PDB file of C-alpha atoms in Angstrom:
ATOM      1  CA  MET A   1    -167.599 -60.711 -40.082  1.00 61.00           C
ATOM      2  CA  SER A   2    -168.948 -61.156 -43.587  1.00 70.00           C
ATOM      3  CA  ALA A   3    -169.647 -57.968 -45.553  1.00 66.00           C
ATOM      4  CA  SER A   4    -173.167 -59.250 -46.216  1.00 67.00           C
ATOM      5  CA  ARG A   5    -173.911 -59.237 -42.465  1.00 87.00           C
ATOM      6  CA  LEU A   6    -172.788 -55.682 -41.731  1.00 93.00           C
ATOM      7  CA  LEU A   7    -175.290 -53.203 -40.318  1.00 96.00           C
ATOM      8  CA  VAL A   8    -174.870 -50.134 -42.549  1.00 96.00           C
ATOM      9  CA  ASP A   9    -176.575 -46.802 -41.884  1.00 96.00           C
ATOM     10  CA  VAL A  10    -176.996 -44.938 -45.185  1.00 94.00           C
ATOM     11  CA  HIS A  11    -179.131 -42.100 -43.764  1.00 94.00           C
ATOM     12  CA  THR A  12    -177.062 -40.363 -41.109  1.00 94.00           C
ATOM     13  CA  HIS A  13    -176.087 -36.706 -41.053  1.00 95.00           C
ATOM     14  CA  VAL A  14    -173.514 -34.315 -39.650  1.00 95.00           C
ATOM     15  CA  TYR A  15    -173.503 -30.540 -39.181  1.00 96.00           C
ATOM     16  CA  LEU A  16    -169.784 -29.891 -39.482  1.00 95.00           C
ATOM     17  CA  PRO A  17    -168.277 -27.299 -37.071  1.00 96.00           C
ATOM     18  CA  ARG A  18    -167.581 -24.852 -39.918  1.00 97.00           C
ATOM     19  CA  TYR A  19    -171.221 -25.121 -41.007  1.00 97.00           C
ATOM     20  CA  ALA A  20    -172.528 -24.797 -37.440  1.00 97.00           C
ATOM     21  CA  SER A  21    -170.460 -21.623 -37.024  1.00 97.00           C
ATOM     22  CA  LEU A  22    -172.079 -20.172 -40.129  1.00 97.00           C
ATOM     23  CA  LEU A  23    -175.541 -20.964 -38.766  1.00 97.00           C
ATOM     24  CA  ARG A  24    -174.667 -19.303 -35.441  1.00 96.00           C
ATOM     25  CA  SER A  25    -173.680 -16.128 -37.293  1.00 96.00           C
ATOM     26  CA  ARG A  26    -177.119 -15.806 -38.903  1.00 96.00           C
ATOM     27  CA  SER A  27    -180.336 -14.273 -37.555  1.00 93.00           C
ATOM     28  CA  SER A  28    -182.824 -15.699 -40.065  1.00 94.00           C
ATOM     29  CA  VAL A  29    -183.545 -19.289 -41.094  1.00 94.00           C
ATOM     30  CA  PRO A  30    -181.554 -21.359 -41.270  1.00 95.00           C
ATOM     31  CA  PHE A  31    -179.726 -20.429 -38.074  1.00 96.00           C
ATOM     32  CA  ILE A  32    -178.735 -21.642 -34.618  1.00 96.00           C
ATOM     33  CA  ARG A  33    -180.171 -19.535 -31.799  1.00 94.00           C
ATOM     34  CA  SER A  34    -178.178 -19.474 -28.571  1.00 91.00           C
ATOM     35  CA  ASN A  35    -179.894 -18.796 -25.239  1.00 88.00           C
ATOM     36  CA  THR A  36    -178.777 -18.982 -21.641  1.00 89.00           C
ATOM     37  CA  ARG A  37    -180.748 -21.126 -19.235  1.00 88.00           C
ATOM     38  CA  PRO A  38    -181.507 -19.936 -15.673  1.00 90.00           C
ATOM     39  CA  ASP A  39    -178.679 -22.158 -14.400  1.00 91.00           C
ATOM     40  CA  GLY A  40    -176.214 -20.368 -16.682  1.00 87.00           C
ATOM     41  CA  THR A  41    -175.753 -23.180 -19.202  1.00 88.00           C
ATOM     42  CA  SER A  42    -176.122 -22.622 -22.931  1.00 87.00           C
ATOM     43  CA  ASP A  43    -179.199 -23.762 -24.837  1.00 91.00           C
ATOM     44  CA  GLU A  44    -178.781 -23.919 -28.619  1.00 95.00           C
ATOM     45  CA  ARG A  45    -181.706 -24.399 -30.987  1.00 94.00           C
ATOM     46  CA  LEU A  46    -181.579 -25.170 -34.701  1.00 94.00           C
ATOM     47  CA  LEU A  47    -184.191 -23.513 -36.891  1.00 93.00           C
ATOM     48  CA  ILE A  48    -184.124 -24.679 -40.515  1.00 90.00           C
ATOM     49  CA  LEU A  49    -187.675 -23.666 -41.466  1.00 85.00           C
ATOM     50  CA  ASP A  50    -189.947 -20.771 -40.609  1.00 84.00           C
ATOM     51  CA  HIS A  51    -192.257 -21.317 -37.652  1.00 80.00           C
ATOM     52  CA  GLU A  52    -190.315 -24.217 -36.148  1.00 77.00           C
ATOM     53  CA  PRO A  53    -192.269 -25.758 -33.229  1.00 70.00           C
ATOM     54  CA  SER A  54    -190.925 -25.332 -29.687  1.00 72.00           C
ATOM     55  CA  GLY A  55    -188.527 -22.651 -30.820  1.00 82.00           C
ATOM     56  CA  GLY A  56    -186.362 -25.025 -32.829  1.00 88.00           C
ATOM     57  CA  ARG A  57    -184.593 -28.337 -32.318  1.00 89.00           C
ATOM     58  CA  PRO A  58    -182.156 -28.687 -29.393  1.00 90.00           C
ATOM     59  CA  VAL A  59    -178.673 -29.188 -30.794  1.00 93.00           C
ATOM     60  CA  GLY A  60    -175.468 -30.353 -29.188  1.00 93.00           C
ATOM     61  CA  SER A  61    -172.270 -32.219 -29.806  1.00 94.00           C
ATOM     62  CA  GLN A  62    -174.098 -35.165 -31.423  1.00 94.00           C
ATOM     63  CA  TYR A  63    -174.635 -32.889 -34.426  1.00 96.00           C
ATOM     64  CA  TRP A  64    -170.932 -32.336 -35.189  1.00 96.00           C
ATOM     65  CA  ASP A  65    -168.696 -34.456 -32.924  1.00 96.00           C
ATOM     66  CA  ARG A  66    -167.408 -37.617 -34.604  1.00 95.00           C
ATOM     67  CA  GLU A  67    -166.942 -39.360 -31.256  1.00 95.00           C
ATOM     68  CA  GLU A  68    -170.637 -38.869 -30.524  1.00 96.00           C
ATOM     69  CA  LYS A  69    -171.467 -40.458 -33.887  1.00 96.00           C
ATOM     70  CA  LEU A  70    -169.232 -43.423 -33.084  1.00 96.00           C
ATOM     71  CA  LYS A  71    -170.780 -43.794 -29.612  1.00 95.00           C
ATOM     72  CA  PHE A  72    -174.214 -43.883 -31.232  1.00 96.00           C
ATOM     73  CA  MET A  73    -173.006 -46.540 -33.674  1.00 96.00           C
ATOM     74  CA  ASP A  74    -171.465 -48.665 -30.919  1.00 96.00           C
ATOM     75  CA  LYS A  75    -174.576 -48.391 -28.748  1.00 95.00           C
ATOM     76  CA  HIS A  76    -176.761 -49.756 -31.551  1.00 96.00           C
ATOM     77  CA  GLY A  77    -174.373 -52.219 -33.196  1.00 96.00           C
ATOM     78  CA  ILE A  78    -173.974 -50.174 -36.396  1.00 97.00           C
ATOM     79  CA  ASP A  79    -170.821 -51.236 -38.227  1.00 95.00           C
ATOM     80  CA  VAL A  80    -170.603 -48.589 -40.976  1.00 94.00           C
ATOM     81  CA  SER A  81    -172.189 -45.170 -41.526  1.00 94.00           C
ATOM     82  CA  VAL A  82    -172.376 -43.383 -44.873  1.00 92.00           C
ATOM     83  CA  VAL A  83    -172.351 -39.815 -43.567  1.00 92.00           C
ATOM     84  CA  SER A  84    -173.880 -36.879 -45.423  1.00 92.00           C
ATOM     85  CA  THR A  85    -174.314 -33.213 -44.636  1.00 92.00           C
ATOM     86  CA  ALA A  86    -177.797 -32.255 -43.507  1.00 91.00           C
ATOM     87  CA  ASN A  87    -180.401 -29.928 -44.945  1.00 92.00           C
ATOM     88  CA  PRO A  88    -180.662 -27.115 -45.840  1.00 92.00           C
ATOM     89  CA  TRP A  89    -177.081 -27.529 -47.089  1.00 94.00           C
ATOM     90  CA  LEU A  90    -176.020 -24.283 -48.851  1.00 94.00           C
ATOM     91  CA  ASP A  91    -179.245 -23.494 -50.696  1.00 90.00           C
ATOM     92  CA  PHE A  92    -179.625 -20.182 -48.877  1.00 93.00           C
ATOM     93  CA  LEU A  93    -176.268 -18.730 -49.979  1.00 94.00           C
ATOM     94  CA  PRO A  94    -175.327 -16.891 -53.187  1.00 93.00           C
ATOM     95  CA  ALA A  95    -173.794 -19.248 -55.741  1.00 90.00           C
ATOM     96  CA  SER A  96    -170.230 -17.924 -55.482  1.00 90.00           C
ATOM     97  CA  GLN A  97    -170.207 -18.114 -51.695  1.00 95.00           C
ATOM     98  CA  ALA A  98    -171.853 -21.529 -51.702  1.00 94.00           C
ATOM     99  CA  GLN A  99    -169.272 -22.971 -54.086  1.00 92.00           C
ATOM    100  CA  THR A 100    -166.353 -21.769 -51.971  1.00 95.00           C
ATOM    101  CA  LEU A 101    -167.860 -23.027 -48.738  1.00 96.00           C
ATOM    102  CA  ALA A 102    -168.866 -26.343 -50.316  1.00 93.00           C
ATOM    103  CA  SER A 103    -165.246 -27.035 -51.208  1.00 92.00           C
ATOM    104  CA  LYS A 104    -164.153 -26.350 -47.628  1.00 94.00           C
ATOM    105  CA  LEU A 105    -166.934 -28.471 -46.148  1.00 93.00           C
ATOM    106  CA  ASN A 106    -166.100 -31.352 -48.478  1.00 89.00           C
ATOM    107  CA  HIS A 107    -162.533 -31.214 -47.178  1.00 90.00           C
ATOM    108  CA  ASP A 108    -163.796 -31.112 -43.588  1.00 92.00           C
ATOM    109  CA  LEU A 109    -166.042 -34.108 -44.200  1.00 90.00           C
ATOM    110  CA  GLU A 110    -163.227 -36.055 -45.810  1.00 88.00           C
ATOM    111  CA  GLU A 111    -161.071 -35.474 -42.724  1.00 89.00           C
ATOM    112  CA  TYR A 112    -163.992 -36.351 -40.426  1.00 91.00           C
ATOM    113  CA  CYS A 113    -164.264 -39.785 -42.049  1.00 89.00           C
ATOM    114  CA  SER A 114    -160.800 -40.630 -43.329  1.00 86.00           C
ATOM    115  CA  THR A 115    -159.146 -40.312 -39.922  1.00 88.00           C
ATOM    116  CA  GLY A 116    -161.791 -42.475 -38.237  1.00 86.00           C
ATOM    117  CA  PRO A 117    -161.607 -46.140 -37.194  1.00 88.00           C
ATOM    118  CA  THR A 118    -162.048 -49.263 -39.306  1.00 82.00           C
ATOM    119  CA  VAL A 119    -164.040 -52.464 -38.928  1.00 76.00           C
ATOM    120  CA  SER A 120    -162.735 -55.907 -39.915  1.00 69.00           C
ATOM    121  CA  VAL A 121    -164.606 -57.651 -42.722  1.00 61.00           C
ATOM    122  CA  SER A 122    -163.352 -61.154 -43.488  1.00 56.00           C
ATOM    123  CA  SER A 123    -159.627 -60.641 -44.085  1.00 54.00           C
ATOM    124  CA  ASN A 124    -159.964 -56.931 -44.886  1.00 64.00           C
ATOM    125  CA  SER A 125    -160.582 -53.726 -42.965  1.00 71.00           C
ATOM    126  CA  ILE A 126    -162.990 -51.028 -44.138  1.00 73.00           C
ATOM    127  CA  LYS A 127    -163.709 -47.566 -42.820  1.00 77.00           C
ATOM    128  CA  ARG A 128    -166.505 -47.231 -40.272  1.00 80.00           C
ATOM    129  CA  LEU A 129    -167.353 -43.798 -41.653  1.00 83.00           C
ATOM    130  CA  TYR A 130    -167.779 -42.950 -45.327  1.00 78.00           C
ATOM    131  CA  ASP A 131    -168.566 -39.470 -46.517  1.00 70.00           C
ATOM    132  CA  ILE A 132    -170.566 -38.065 -49.399  1.00 57.00           C
ATOM    133  CA  PRO A 133    -168.598 -36.645 -51.164  1.00 50.00           C
ATOM    134  CA  SER A 134    -164.851 -37.100 -50.539  1.00 52.00           C
ATOM    135  CA  ALA A 135    -161.724 -38.780 -51.779  1.00 55.00           C
ATOM    136  CA  HIS A 136    -163.617 -41.917 -50.728  1.00 59.00           C
ATOM    137  CA  LEU A 137    -166.296 -40.661 -53.090  1.00 66.00           C
ATOM    138  CA  ARG A 138    -169.455 -42.739 -53.004  1.00 78.00           C
ATOM    139  CA  GLY A 139    -172.106 -40.207 -53.999  1.00 85.00           C
ATOM    140  CA  LEU A 140    -173.724 -36.911 -53.165  1.00 88.00           C
ATOM    141  CA  ILE A 141    -176.719 -35.610 -51.285  1.00 90.00           C
ATOM    142  CA  MET A 142    -179.117 -33.388 -53.196  1.00 91.00           C
ATOM    143  CA  GLY A 143    -182.224 -31.369 -52.360  1.00 91.00           C
ATOM    144  CA  THR A 144    -185.261 -31.166 -54.622  1.00 91.00           C
ATOM    145  CA  ARG A 145    -185.078 -27.593 -55.924  1.00 90.00           C
ATOM    146  CA  GLY A 146    -181.957 -27.733 -58.064  1.00 89.00           C
ATOM    147  CA  VAL A 147    -181.156 -24.152 -59.045  1.00 86.00           C
ATOM    148  CA  GLY A 148    -184.740 -23.126 -58.377  1.00 88.00           C
ATOM    149  CA  ASN A 149    -186.725 -24.932 -61.074  1.00 93.00           C
ATOM    150  CA  GLY A 150    -186.625 -28.539 -59.876  1.00 93.00           C
ATOM    151  CA  LEU A 151    -184.263 -31.386 -60.671  1.00 93.00           C
ATOM    152  CA  ASP A 152    -185.736 -31.884 -64.155  1.00 94.00           C
ATOM    153  CA  ASP A 153    -184.513 -28.422 -65.176  1.00 95.00           C
ATOM    154  CA  GLU A 154    -182.434 -28.787 -68.366  1.00 93.00           C
ATOM    155  CA  ALA A 155    -179.890 -26.424 -66.831  1.00 94.00           C
ATOM    156  CA  LEU A 156    -178.904 -29.350 -64.603  1.00 94.00           C
ATOM    157  CA  ASP A 157    -178.112 -31.688 -67.496  1.00 95.00           C
ATOM    158  CA  PRO A 158    -174.345 -31.058 -67.155  1.00 93.00           C
ATOM    159  CA  VAL A 159    -174.651 -32.016 -63.477  1.00 93.00           C
ATOM    160  CA  TRP A 160    -176.452 -35.275 -64.280  1.00 92.00           C
ATOM    161  CA  GLU A 161    -173.911 -35.988 -67.010  1.00 93.00           C
ATOM    162  CA  ALA A 162    -171.021 -35.552 -64.563  1.00 90.00           C
ATOM    163  CA  ILE A 163    -172.756 -37.728 -61.958  1.00 89.00           C
ATOM    164  CA  GLU A 164    -173.343 -40.473 -64.523  1.00 89.00           C
ATOM    165  CA  LYS A 165    -169.768 -40.302 -65.785  1.00 87.00           C
ATOM    166  CA  ALA A 166    -168.402 -40.640 -62.247  1.00 85.00           C
ATOM    167  CA  GLY A 167    -170.827 -43.461 -61.401  1.00 85.00           C
ATOM    168  CA  LEU A 168    -172.057 -41.751 -58.250  1.00 86.00           C
ATOM    169  CA  VAL A 169    -175.074 -42.480 -56.067  1.00 89.00           C
ATOM    170  CA  VAL A 170    -177.484 -39.559 -55.581  1.00 90.00           C
ATOM    171  CA  PHE A 171    -179.134 -39.302 -52.168  1.00 91.00           C
ATOM    172  CA  LEU A 172    -182.351 -37.353 -52.858  1.00 92.00           C
ATOM    173  CA  HIS A 173    -183.341 -35.640 -49.612  1.00 92.00           C
ATOM    174  CA  PRO A 174    -186.293 -33.380 -48.740  1.00 90.00           C
ATOM    175  CA  HIS A 175    -186.191 -30.003 -47.057  1.00 90.00           C
ATOM    176  CA  TYR A 176    -188.975 -27.721 -48.257  1.00 85.00           C
ATOM    177  CA  GLY A 177    -192.033 -29.908 -47.603  1.00 76.00           C
ATOM    178  CA  LYS A 178    -193.631 -28.203 -44.630  1.00 71.00           C
ATOM    179  CA  ASN A 179    -196.413 -29.685 -42.498  1.00 65.00           C
ATOM    180  CA  ASN A 180    -195.514 -33.376 -42.991  1.00 71.00           C
ATOM    181  CA  GLY A 181    -194.768 -32.743 -46.658  1.00 79.00           C
ATOM    182  CA  PHE A 182    -191.301 -34.338 -46.751  1.00 82.00           C
ATOM    183  CA  PRO A 183    -192.404 -37.670 -48.313  1.00 79.00           C
ATOM    184  CA  PHE A 184    -194.475 -35.885 -50.942  1.00 86.00           C
ATOM    185  CA  GLU A 185    -191.617 -33.532 -51.773  1.00 89.00           C
ATOM    186  CA  THR A 186    -189.309 -36.373 -52.777  1.00 88.00           C
ATOM    187  CA  THR A 187    -192.192 -38.220 -54.463  1.00 86.00           C
ATOM    188  CA  ILE A 188    -192.888 -35.222 -56.694  1.00 90.00           C
ATOM    189  CA  ALA A 189    -189.189 -34.748 -57.417  1.00 90.00           C
ATOM    190  CA  ALA A 190    -188.744 -38.404 -58.436  1.00 89.00           C
ATOM    191  CA  THR A 191    -191.869 -38.271 -60.611  1.00 88.00           C
ATOM    192  CA  ARG A 192    -190.611 -35.166 -62.413  1.00 91.00           C
ATOM    193  CA  LEU A 193    -187.262 -36.854 -63.045  1.00 91.00           C
ATOM    194  CA  ILE A 194    -189.093 -39.761 -64.671  1.00 89.00           C
ATOM    195  CA  LEU A 195    -191.565 -37.743 -66.746  1.00 89.00           C
ATOM    196  CA  SER A 196    -188.939 -35.307 -68.035  1.00 91.00           C
ATOM    197  CA  GLY A 197    -186.801 -38.135 -69.409  1.00 91.00           C
ATOM    198  CA  VAL A 198    -183.787 -37.449 -67.158  1.00 92.00           C
ATOM    199  CA  PHE A 199    -183.400 -41.172 -66.464  1.00 89.00           C
ATOM    200  CA  ASP A 200    -183.356 -41.856 -70.212  1.00 91.00           C
ATOM    201  CA  ARG A 201    -180.833 -39.149 -70.999  1.00 92.00           C
ATOM    202  CA  PHE A 202    -178.686 -40.222 -68.055  1.00 91.00           C
ATOM    203  CA  PRO A 203    -179.540 -43.853 -67.260  1.00 85.00           C
ATOM    204  CA  GLY A 204    -177.163 -45.337 -65.224  1.00 71.00           C
ATOM    205  CA  ALA A 205    -191.516 -45.928 -53.224  1.00 34.00           C
ATOM    206  CA  LEU A 206    -194.155 -45.128 -55.321  1.00 43.00           C
ATOM    207  CA  PRO A 207    -195.700 -48.589 -55.857  1.00 41.00           C
ATOM    208  CA  ALA A 208    -199.180 -47.393 -54.934  1.00 41.00           C
ATOM    209  CA  LEU A 209    -199.032 -44.727 -57.649  1.00 47.00           C
ATOM    210  CA  SER A 210    -196.962 -46.570 -60.213  1.00 49.00           C
ATOM    211  CA  SER A 211    -199.722 -48.034 -62.382  1.00 53.00           C
ATOM    212  CA  ARG A 212    -201.704 -44.786 -62.301  1.00 51.00           C
ATOM    213  CA  LEU A 213    -198.552 -42.970 -63.371  1.00 59.00           C
ATOM    214  CA  ALA A 214    -197.980 -45.457 -66.184  1.00 65.00           C
ATOM    215  CA  SER A 215    -201.565 -45.065 -67.377  1.00 62.00           C
ATOM    216  CA  CYS A 216    -201.310 -41.274 -67.404  1.00 64.00           C
ATOM    217  CA  ILE A 217    -198.189 -41.508 -69.540  1.00 68.00           C
ATOM    218  CA  ASP A 218    -199.867 -43.880 -71.982  1.00 71.00           C
ATOM    219  CA  HIS A 219    -202.573 -41.277 -72.547  1.00 67.00           C
ATOM    220  CA  ASP A 220    -200.231 -38.298 -72.887  1.00 75.00           C
ATOM    221  CA  PRO A 221    -198.602 -38.414 -76.345  1.00 80.00           C
ATOM    222  CA  VAL A 222    -195.982 -35.798 -75.472  1.00 80.00           C
ATOM    223  CA  VAL A 223    -194.701 -37.626 -72.403  1.00 78.00           C
ATOM    224  CA  ALA A 224    -195.147 -41.065 -73.990  1.00 80.00           C
ATOM    225  CA  SER A 225    -192.946 -40.079 -76.925  1.00 85.00           C
ATOM    226  CA  ARG A 226    -190.301 -38.719 -74.554  1.00 87.00           C
ATOM    227  CA  LEU A 227    -189.765 -41.877 -72.496  1.00 88.00           C
ATOM    228  CA  LYS A 228    -188.112 -45.103 -73.600  1.00 87.00           C
ATOM    229  CA  HIS A 229    -189.795 -47.297 -70.986  1.00 84.00           C
ATOM    230  CA  ASP A 230    -192.939 -47.740 -68.948  1.00 80.00           C
ATOM    231  CA  ALA A 231    -192.925 -45.534 -65.817  1.00 76.00           C
ATOM    232  CA  ARG A 232    -192.655 -48.572 -63.553  1.00 77.00           C
ATOM    233  CA  TYR A 233    -189.317 -49.438 -65.124  1.00 82.00           C
ATOM    234  CA  TYR A 234    -187.781 -46.246 -63.690  1.00 83.00           C
ATOM    235  CA  LEU A 235    -189.322 -46.800 -60.277  1.00 80.00           C
ATOM    236  CA  GLY A 236    -187.577 -50.148 -60.223  1.00 80.00           C
ATOM    237  CA  LYS A 237    -184.238 -48.383 -60.618  1.00 84.00           C
ATOM    238  CA  LEU A 238    -184.644 -46.296 -57.462  1.00 88.00           C
ATOM    239  CA  TYR A 239    -183.325 -47.222 -54.033  1.00 90.00           C
ATOM    240  CA  LEU A 240    -185.388 -46.362 -50.963  1.00 89.00           C
ATOM    241  CA  ASP A 241    -184.270 -45.898 -47.393  1.00 89.00           C
ATOM    242  CA  ALA A 242    -185.964 -48.055 -44.782  1.00 88.00           C
ATOM    243  CA  VAL A 243    -186.658 -45.256 -42.288  1.00 88.00           C
ATOM    244  CA  SER A 244    -190.351 -46.122 -42.262  1.00 85.00           C
ATOM    245  CA  TYR A 245    -190.955 -47.478 -38.732  1.00 85.00           C
ATOM    246  CA  GLY A 246    -193.317 -50.213 -39.983  1.00 86.00           C
ATOM    247  CA  PRO A 247    -193.095 -53.553 -41.817  1.00 89.00           C
ATOM    248  CA  GLU A 248    -196.224 -52.851 -43.892  1.00 83.00           C
ATOM    249  CA  GLU A 249    -194.594 -49.889 -45.616  1.00 80.00           C
ATOM    250  CA  LEU A 250    -191.409 -51.828 -46.324  1.00 85.00           C
ATOM    251  CA  GLY A 251    -193.320 -54.827 -47.633  1.00 80.00           C
ATOM    252  CA  PHE A 252    -195.187 -52.727 -50.188  1.00 72.00           C
ATOM    253  CA  THR A 253    -191.963 -51.983 -52.030  1.00 70.00           C
ATOM    254  CA  LYS A 254    -191.782 -53.849 -55.312  1.00 63.00           C
ATOM    255  CA  ARG A 255    -189.146 -54.044 -58.015  1.00 57.00           C
ATOM    256  CA  TYR A 256    -190.617 -53.328 -61.429  1.00 54.00           C
ATOM    257  CA  GLU A 257    -189.010 -54.846 -64.478  1.00 51.00           C
ATOM    258  CA  SER A 258    -191.748 -55.532 -67.032  1.00 47.00           C
ATOM    259  CA  HIS A 259    -193.845 -53.222 -69.153  1.00 48.00           C
ATOM    260  CA  SER A 260    -197.035 -55.216 -68.650  1.00 50.00           C
ATOM    261  CA  ASN A 261    -200.088 -53.526 -67.198  1.00 52.00           C
ATOM    262  CA  VAL A 262    -201.084 -56.884 -65.697  1.00 51.00           C
ATOM    263  CA  SER A 263    -198.698 -57.555 -62.834  1.00 55.00           C
ATOM    264  CA  PRO A 264    -198.041 -61.050 -61.483  1.00 54.00           C
ATOM    265  CA  PRO A 265    -198.355 -61.627 -57.742  1.00 55.00           C
ATOM    266  CA  PRO A 266    -195.752 -59.415 -56.057  1.00 61.00           C
ATOM    267  CA  ASP A 267    -192.458 -61.005 -55.124  1.00 74.00           C
ATOM    268  CA  ARG A 268    -191.532 -59.115 -51.988  1.00 77.00           C
ATOM    269  CA  SER A 269    -188.052 -60.567 -52.082  1.00 85.00           C
ATOM    270  CA  LEU A 270    -187.295 -58.552 -55.220  1.00 84.00           C
ATOM    271  CA  GLY A 271    -188.416 -55.322 -53.563  1.00 85.00           C
ATOM    272  CA  SER A 272    -186.017 -55.885 -50.672  1.00 92.00           C
ATOM    273  CA  LYS A 273    -183.085 -55.523 -53.068  1.00 91.00           C
ATOM    274  CA  ARG A 274    -183.835 -51.786 -53.368  1.00 89.00           C
ATOM    275  CA  MET A 275    -184.134 -51.053 -49.642  1.00 91.00           C
ATOM    276  CA  LEU A 276    -181.383 -49.593 -47.416  1.00 94.00           C
ATOM    277  CA  PHE A 277    -181.309 -49.260 -43.622  1.00 96.00           C
ATOM    278  CA  GLY A 278    -181.024 -45.750 -42.183  1.00 95.00           C
ATOM    279  CA  THR A 279    -181.516 -43.873 -38.903  1.00 95.00           C
ATOM    280  CA  ASP A 280    -181.660 -40.121 -39.706  1.00 94.00           C
ATOM    281  CA  HIS A 281    -179.207 -39.551 -36.838  1.00 96.00           C
ATOM    282  CA  PRO A 282    -178.780 -37.064 -35.105  1.00 95.00           C
ATOM    283  CA  PHE A 283    -182.465 -36.147 -35.389  1.00 91.00           C
ATOM    284  CA  PHE A 284    -185.193 -37.473 -33.058  1.00 87.00           C
ATOM    285  CA  PRO A 285    -183.082 -38.510 -30.061  1.00 90.00           C
ATOM    286  CA  PRO A 286    -184.633 -40.356 -27.092  1.00 90.00           C
ATOM    287  CA  LEU A 287    -185.742 -38.346 -24.076  1.00 83.00           C
ATOM    288  CA  LYS A 288    -183.226 -40.141 -21.856  1.00 84.00           C
ATOM    289  CA  ASP A 289    -179.544 -40.608 -22.674  1.00 80.00           C
ATOM    290  CA  THR A 290    -179.720 -44.208 -21.457  1.00 79.00           C
ATOM    291  CA  ASP A 291    -182.426 -45.147 -23.960  1.00 89.00           C
ATOM    292  CA  LYS A 292    -181.798 -46.529 -27.410  1.00 93.00           C
ATOM    293  CA  TRP A 293    -183.025 -44.505 -30.376  1.00 95.00           C
ATOM    294  CA  LYS A 294    -186.400 -45.513 -31.807  1.00 93.00           C
ATOM    295  CA  SER A 295    -185.078 -44.732 -35.290  1.00 92.00           C
ATOM    296  CA  VAL A 296    -182.781 -47.723 -34.882  1.00 96.00           C
ATOM    297  CA  VAL A 297    -184.821 -50.114 -32.756  1.00 95.00           C
ATOM    298  CA  GLU A 298    -188.172 -49.718 -34.528  1.00 94.00           C
ATOM    299  CA  ASN A 299    -186.727 -49.716 -38.036  1.00 94.00           C
ATOM    300  CA  LEU A 300    -184.729 -52.886 -37.370  1.00 97.00           C
ATOM    301  CA  GLU A 301    -187.843 -54.492 -35.876  1.00 96.00           C
ATOM    302  CA  ALA A 302    -189.776 -53.460 -38.988  1.00 94.00           C
ATOM    303  CA  ILE A 303    -187.207 -55.077 -41.279  1.00 96.00           C
ATOM    304  CA  ASP A 304    -187.321 -58.300 -39.285  1.00 96.00           C
ATOM    305  CA  ALA A 305    -191.140 -58.344 -39.350  1.00 95.00           C
ATOM    306  CA  VAL A 306    -191.710 -58.023 -43.117  1.00 93.00           C
ATOM    307  CA  GLN A 307    -193.596 -61.054 -44.366  1.00 91.00           C
ATOM    308  CA  GLY A 308    -192.164 -62.534 -47.546  1.00 89.00           C
ATOM    309  CA  TRP A 309    -188.559 -61.524 -46.868  1.00 94.00           C
ATOM    310  CA  SER A 310    -186.033 -64.274 -46.230  1.00 95.00           C
ATOM    311  CA  GLN A 311    -183.222 -63.845 -43.718  1.00 96.00           C
ATOM    312  CA  ALA A 312    -180.908 -63.109 -46.642  1.00 96.00           C
ATOM    313  CA  ASP A 313    -183.315 -60.381 -47.828  1.00 95.00           C
ATOM    314  CA  LYS A 314    -183.350 -58.823 -44.355  1.00 96.00           C
ATOM    315  CA  ASP A 315    -179.560 -58.969 -44.102  1.00 97.00           C
ATOM    316  CA  GLY A 316    -179.408 -57.254 -47.482  1.00 96.00           C
ATOM    317  CA  VAL A 317    -181.629 -54.388 -46.317  1.00 96.00           C
ATOM    318  CA  LYS A 318    -179.633 -54.026 -43.101  1.00 97.00           C
ATOM    319  CA  GLY A 319    -176.315 -53.750 -44.879  1.00 96.00           C
ATOM    320  CA  GLY A 320    -175.610 -56.064 -47.792  1.00 95.00           C
ATOM    321  CA  ASN A 321    -177.392 -53.879 -50.348  1.00 94.00           C
ATOM    322  CA  ALA A 322    -175.457 -50.808 -49.185  1.00 94.00           C
ATOM    323  CA  VAL A 323    -172.150 -52.680 -49.351  1.00 93.00           C
ATOM    324  CA  GLU A 324    -172.855 -53.445 -53.015  1.00 92.00           C
ATOM    325  CA  LEU A 325    -174.321 -50.039 -53.927  1.00 91.00           C
ATOM    326  CA  PHE A 326    -171.578 -47.961 -52.331  1.00 89.00           C
ATOM    327  CA  ASN A 327    -168.806 -50.500 -53.025  1.00 86.00           C
ATOM    328  CA  LEU A 328    -167.794 -50.635 -49.371  1.00 84.00           C
ATOM    329  CA  LYS A 329    -165.703 -53.791 -49.773  1.00 72.00           C
TER     330      LYS A 329
END
């Protein structure tokens, strides 16, 4: 198989056993609540936010068992998964405890992936599971709060400097946006990164708002003097996951390169270069074990249905872009 034709899942999570044990030991969010059903079997529920509906999300081995992850991949024809820990990560722990546990979890995640199977690509073999972060370091997953004051907090400059120096990919992931606020949480975080000049100091989704954002900057002398480029330039540097469930949303994505306020007709092919397939596994499973997951089926159908994308564009979104971004060759 050619690397450009791989199906790569860049948005797939794991709650490692050590982390699940910590959640079971807690009595306030985030925690795993264990109950006993009338038939004597155990019922575990994950609560990561206050006032979770239905008493929390049912959890089981698909959250931490590597074999369950591989079964899911095989069932849906997924060749490679870039696995990341899931929210709320260690935000709820004191810094000293979080740092110690993070080191242990990174080791656990490295073992989870490094001892897994491979898939043949041309004359080479690559891992089916990559972790973030590990000795196979490809990037890191990050929430939107930083150390409490957002990701544009100057206290995080040493972190951004280290990320830039190592050439890592940052997976910006929501957690705190309640009541359908997840998309807006990451939107606000990305906007703050742009307006604060983080992408200028450390160079190296929002098409509907992009021109309004650019106009606001043009009329704000403080922000305008801080940035080296038009706001749309920075938007064009972001990658977006394709967990959108609809071709219209994917097709709106555009790659911005110019500083002109008068945009030419959109070239949807360019926007596809910044899109990456994902599933958000193990969340939102089907009601029946025999069914395929809608997060896979509907998102692949959406990619195939985008008007203006060539087959090469669609193959890129499904895996080729991720192979290049994460250097999975």
